[in-house]
Amino acid sequence: MATFKDFRNQIKPNWCPGCGDFSIQAAIQRAAANSGLEPEQLAVISGIGCSGRISGYIHAYGFHGIHGRSLPIAQGVKLANRDLTVIATGGDGDGFAIGLGHTIHAIRRNINITYIVMDNQIYGLTKGQTSPRSAEGFVTKSTPQGSVETTLSPLELALSAGATFVAQSFSSDIKELTALVEEAIKHEGFSFINVFSPCVTFNKVNTYEWFKDNIIPLSSNPDYDPSDRIAAMTTLMETSGMVTGLIYQDKTKKSYEDSVPGFRKEALVRQEMSLSREHFDNLVAEFK
Ligand code: SF4
């Protein structure tokens, strides 16, 4: 049985020392091993940005896609081979700006994949511009007088789009993050985890200390019920989205794969796809 070390490869990550993305990589590797997966049963698909490098740092199937497009690729991989565990990854610029349309529709489609966003509230790879997650008033090279745009609330958006699994974590809490990724892998449908992942080089406001001071763990409320969608939305609105833990899960809704009539249990890649001469002739005859 594979251990988390089997999900390591020889490539040394070139993230800045202290970047939150290191812990997210480790959490995915640990969760995959804890879930009983072998490297050939996992596919990690990424977009563009510092976060996008993660698919190259995990020993599994990987695909480094284009900006904002990790989800269309990940959904295609899953539909072609439903036997694979598919994890799509991206940053807040990747998934909540150029890729936001894909994010919303992937959520409402409910294909059985996991989406992990490394939310550092800035564009890191392009050296520090305001992202949809930056706070109002945030000063960067692209907003030298402070951002005037409203900060996007991805978890509220996910809930309103019909998400069946919504969670949030902090990259320095690797224990909680690993457990949430394991739950997400287990969930039969689309699971969305937003992870506060500090960019130590360009974001000097939302630092590790800032998150530690502002995060509200849901574990501090023993009465919190993650199956209550209205309570989940209320909690997010009341805390400005700063809660961590499993925020919402609907275990009753079927995944896309299990809802589409005729979508077979046997993975498409294992199905006999060749066309007999007779079948081909019959198809052609229909157009005569
Ligand atoms: Fe991480 Fe920021 Fe460095 Fe990118 S620029 S690797 S997000 S610390």
XYZ file of C-alpha atoms and ligand atoms in Angstrom:
296
model
C 0.000 0.000 0.000
C 1.322 3.439 -0.966
C 2.492 5.932 1.653
C 2.638 9.698 1.173
C 6.292 9.296 0.148
C 5.158 7.339 -2.924
C 3.380 10.503 -4.110
C 6.681 12.434 -4.088
C 8.820 12.807 -7.188
C 12.357 14.059 -7.810
C 11.329 17.605 -8.737
C 12.189 20.273 -6.178
C 9.401 22.874 -5.942
C 10.542 26.361 -6.870
C 7.988 28.143 -4.684
C 9.469 30.843 -2.454
C 10.575 29.535 0.981
C 7.574 29.855 3.312
C 4.920 29.849 0.547
C 1.663 28.286 1.737
C 1.504 26.051 -1.330
C 4.096 23.626 0.122
C 1.650 22.476 2.784
C -1.152 22.038 0.264
C 1.073 19.764 -1.796
C 1.899 17.743 1.339
C -1.775 17.561 2.347
C -2.763 16.179 -1.075
C 0.013 13.559 -0.886
C -0.970 12.524 2.631
C -4.699 12.456 1.869
C -4.123 10.348 -1.244
C -2.114 7.809 0.750
C -4.600 7.822 3.643
C -7.390 7.192 1.116
C -5.656 3.998 -0.008
C -4.788 5.328 -3.449
C -1.795 4.332 -5.538
C -0.102 7.051 -7.637
C -1.590 5.614 -10.860
C -5.107 6.068 -9.432
C -4.733 9.840 -8.963
C -4.719 12.711 -11.480
C -3.805 16.252 -10.411
C -4.783 18.944 -12.889
C -3.655 22.551 -12.483
C -4.083 25.918 -14.133
C -1.596 28.801 -14.355
C 0.026 30.718 -11.535
C 2.383 29.713 -8.737
C -0.310 27.207 -7.728
C -0.225 25.698 -11.219
C 3.167 24.130 -10.600
C 1.710 21.657 -8.117
C 0.731 19.089 -10.749
C 4.419 18.666 -11.580
C 5.436 18.108 -7.965
C 3.194 15.143 -7.183
C 3.947 11.624 -8.345
C 0.647 10.830 -10.046
C -0.923 11.597 -13.397
C -0.638 15.349 -13.874
C -1.580 18.011 -16.377
C -0.514 21.648 -16.194
C -3.272 23.349 -18.143
C -3.874 26.930 -19.177
C -5.032 29.894 -17.151
C -8.394 29.324 -15.461
C -8.991 26.054 -17.287
C -8.028 23.368 -14.791
C -11.694 22.498 -14.242
C -12.720 21.793 -17.860
C -9.667 19.538 -18.199
C -10.274 17.812 -14.859
C -13.932 17.176 -15.731
C -12.883 15.713 -19.089
C -10.379 13.406 -17.386
C -13.036 12.204 -14.943
C -15.658 11.615 -17.613
C -13.165 9.622 -19.686
C -11.979 7.576 -16.718
C -14.320 7.635 -13.762
C -12.069 5.139 -11.962
C -9.458 7.867 -11.376
C -9.510 10.171 -8.366
C -9.250 13.618 -9.921
C -8.047 16.709 -8.055
C -8.164 20.065 -9.828
C -6.086 22.863 -8.353
C -5.640 26.570 -8.942
C -5.111 29.946 -7.385
C -7.682 32.632 -6.587
C -6.743 34.566 -9.728
C -6.965 31.392 -11.793
C -10.268 30.109 -10.444
C -12.127 33.263 -9.402
C -11.170 35.677 -12.220
C -10.615 34.227 -15.694
C -11.866 30.796 -14.613
C -14.910 31.828 -12.596
C -17.427 30.725 -15.221
C -15.916 27.246 -15.210
C -15.931 27.172 -11.410
C -19.633 27.983 -11.134
C -20.708 25.520 -13.796
C -18.454 22.739 -12.494
C -20.046 23.234 -9.080
C -23.591 22.987 -10.378
C -22.694 20.054 -12.654
C -21.517 18.051 -9.603
C -19.009 15.770 -11.329
C -17.189 13.659 -8.773
C -13.909 15.594 -8.552
C -12.185 17.729 -5.919
C -11.231 21.366 -6.514
C -8.612 22.922 -4.238
C -8.009 26.657 -4.521
C -4.790 28.117 -3.092
C -6.172 31.446 -2.024
C -3.391 33.987 -1.342
C -5.541 37.024 -2.197
C -3.065 38.333 -4.788
C -1.493 37.384 -8.135
C 1.883 35.904 -7.104
C 3.442 34.626 -10.334
C 3.067 37.987 -12.080
C 4.612 39.722 -9.049
C 1.778 41.106 -6.991
C -1.387 42.480 -8.564
C -4.867 42.749 -7.022
C -6.961 39.558 -7.404
C -10.723 39.047 -7.000
C -9.967 37.949 -3.430
C -8.014 41.083 -2.459
C -9.679 43.222 0.204
C -11.124 46.631 -0.600
C -8.411 49.241 -0.126
C -5.654 46.678 -0.840
C -2.628 48.452 -2.318
C -0.704 46.645 -5.058
C 1.125 47.555 -8.255
C -2.183 47.391 -10.141
C -4.125 49.380 -7.510
C -1.575 51.873 -6.079
C -4.364 53.912 -4.477
C -6.129 50.853 -3.074
C -8.625 48.457 -4.678
C -12.147 49.873 -4.945
C -13.706 46.574 -6.038
C -15.803 44.369 -3.763
C -13.972 41.234 -2.598
C -15.362 38.053 -4.090
C -16.859 35.539 -1.624
C -16.201 32.191 -3.313
C -17.830 30.046 -0.653
C -21.099 32.008 -0.719
C -20.994 31.793 -4.495
C -20.415 28.033 -4.329
C -23.353 27.522 -1.967
C -25.676 29.583 -4.151
C -24.549 27.590 -7.211
C -25.698 24.357 -5.538
C -22.397 23.036 -4.195
C -22.634 19.696 -2.418
C -19.326 19.986 -0.533
C -17.822 23.289 0.646
C -14.860 23.542 2.998
C -12.140 25.992 3.895
C -8.792 25.546 5.566
C -5.472 27.231 6.286
C -2.230 25.906 4.824
C -0.453 25.921 8.163
C -3.085 23.590 9.626
C -1.935 20.558 7.648
C -3.787 18.120 9.910
C -7.179 19.725 9.254
C -6.410 20.268 5.580
C -5.389 16.626 5.067
C -8.575 15.433 6.774
C -10.699 17.741 4.594
C -9.008 16.538 1.395
C -9.715 12.950 2.480
C -13.388 13.821 3.044
C -13.487 15.584 -0.320
C -12.050 12.526 -2.084
C -14.699 10.375 -0.404
C -17.559 12.744 -1.317
C -19.691 11.519 -4.230
C -19.859 14.738 -6.217
C -17.991 18.016 -6.685
C -16.049 19.030 -3.602
C -14.655 22.519 -3.221
C -11.946 23.433 -0.704
C -10.696 27.000 -0.457
C -7.339 27.146 1.324
C -5.823 30.310 2.771
C -2.282 29.995 1.440
C -0.118 33.034 2.257
C 2.071 34.553 -0.459
C 5.032 35.551 1.689
C 6.727 37.479 -1.103
C 4.029 39.829 -2.394
C 1.196 39.898 0.119
C 2.460 41.664 3.229
C -1.071 42.136 4.630
C -2.625 38.669 4.622
C 0.296 36.985 6.388
C 0.368 33.797 8.488
C -0.079 35.970 11.584
C -3.011 37.831 10.008
C -4.792 34.578 9.191
C -4.107 33.156 12.652
C -5.685 36.275 14.184
C -8.706 36.289 11.881
C -9.642 32.668 11.234
C -12.675 31.278 13.071
C -12.517 27.448 13.302
C -15.910 25.786 13.010
C -14.625 23.159 15.439
C -15.114 25.763 18.193
C -18.896 25.405 17.700
C -19.922 21.817 18.570
C -23.526 22.543 17.502
C -22.593 23.492 13.946
C -24.450 21.268 11.470
C -22.760 21.082 8.028
C -25.897 19.621 6.445
C -27.812 22.882 7.052
C -27.376 25.024 3.934
C -29.044 28.123 5.335
C -26.894 27.974 8.477
C -23.827 27.578 6.253
C -24.705 30.693 4.249
C -25.547 32.665 7.385
C -22.266 31.634 9.016
C -20.283 32.721 5.971
C -22.046 36.078 5.832
C -21.684 36.705 9.553
C -17.948 35.879 9.565
C -17.009 37.510 6.231
C -16.073 34.030 5.054
C -13.309 33.552 7.621
C -14.497 30.189 8.987
C -12.456 27.024 8.516
C -13.610 23.419 8.510
C -16.357 21.540 6.697
C -18.919 24.263 6.013
C -21.512 22.361 4.014
C -22.100 18.867 2.695
C -25.105 17.390 0.921
C -24.753 13.628 0.838
C -28.122 13.077 -0.819
C -27.563 14.553 -4.273
C -26.229 12.150 -6.891
C -23.117 13.009 -8.871
C -23.363 13.960 -12.542
C -22.012 10.551 -13.543
C -24.688 8.774 -11.528
C -27.460 11.097 -12.776
C -26.967 11.100 -16.545
C -29.076 8.326 -18.099
C -26.879 5.731 -19.755
C -23.618 6.905 -18.202
C -22.038 3.549 -17.529
C -20.328 2.406 -14.345
C -17.531 1.021 -16.487
C -15.024 3.766 -17.289
C -15.192 5.021 -20.871
C -11.511 4.159 -21.395
C -12.325 0.503 -20.673
C -15.326 0.283 -22.973
C -15.238 -1.337 -26.375
C -15.414 1.698 -28.678
C -14.774 0.163 -32.072
C -17.513 0.273 -34.700
C -18.426 -2.911 -36.557
C -18.824 -2.750 -40.347
C -22.513 -3.591 -39.975
C -23.088 -0.828 -37.409
C -21.206 1.652 -39.606
C -23.258 0.704 -42.680
C -26.498 1.071 -40.702
C -25.486 4.555 -39.551
C -24.599 5.610 -43.092
C -27.880 4.186 -44.345
C -29.789 6.558 -42.075
C -28.467 9.497 -44.066
C -29.247 8.094 -47.539
Fe 4.237 31.479 -3.215
Fe 3.944 34.113 -3.539
Fe 6.289 32.990 -3.991
Fe 4.275 32.548 -5.629
S 5.270 34.518 -5.293
S 5.698 31.004 -4.852
S 2.521 32.518 -4.215
S 5.232 33.096 -2.012
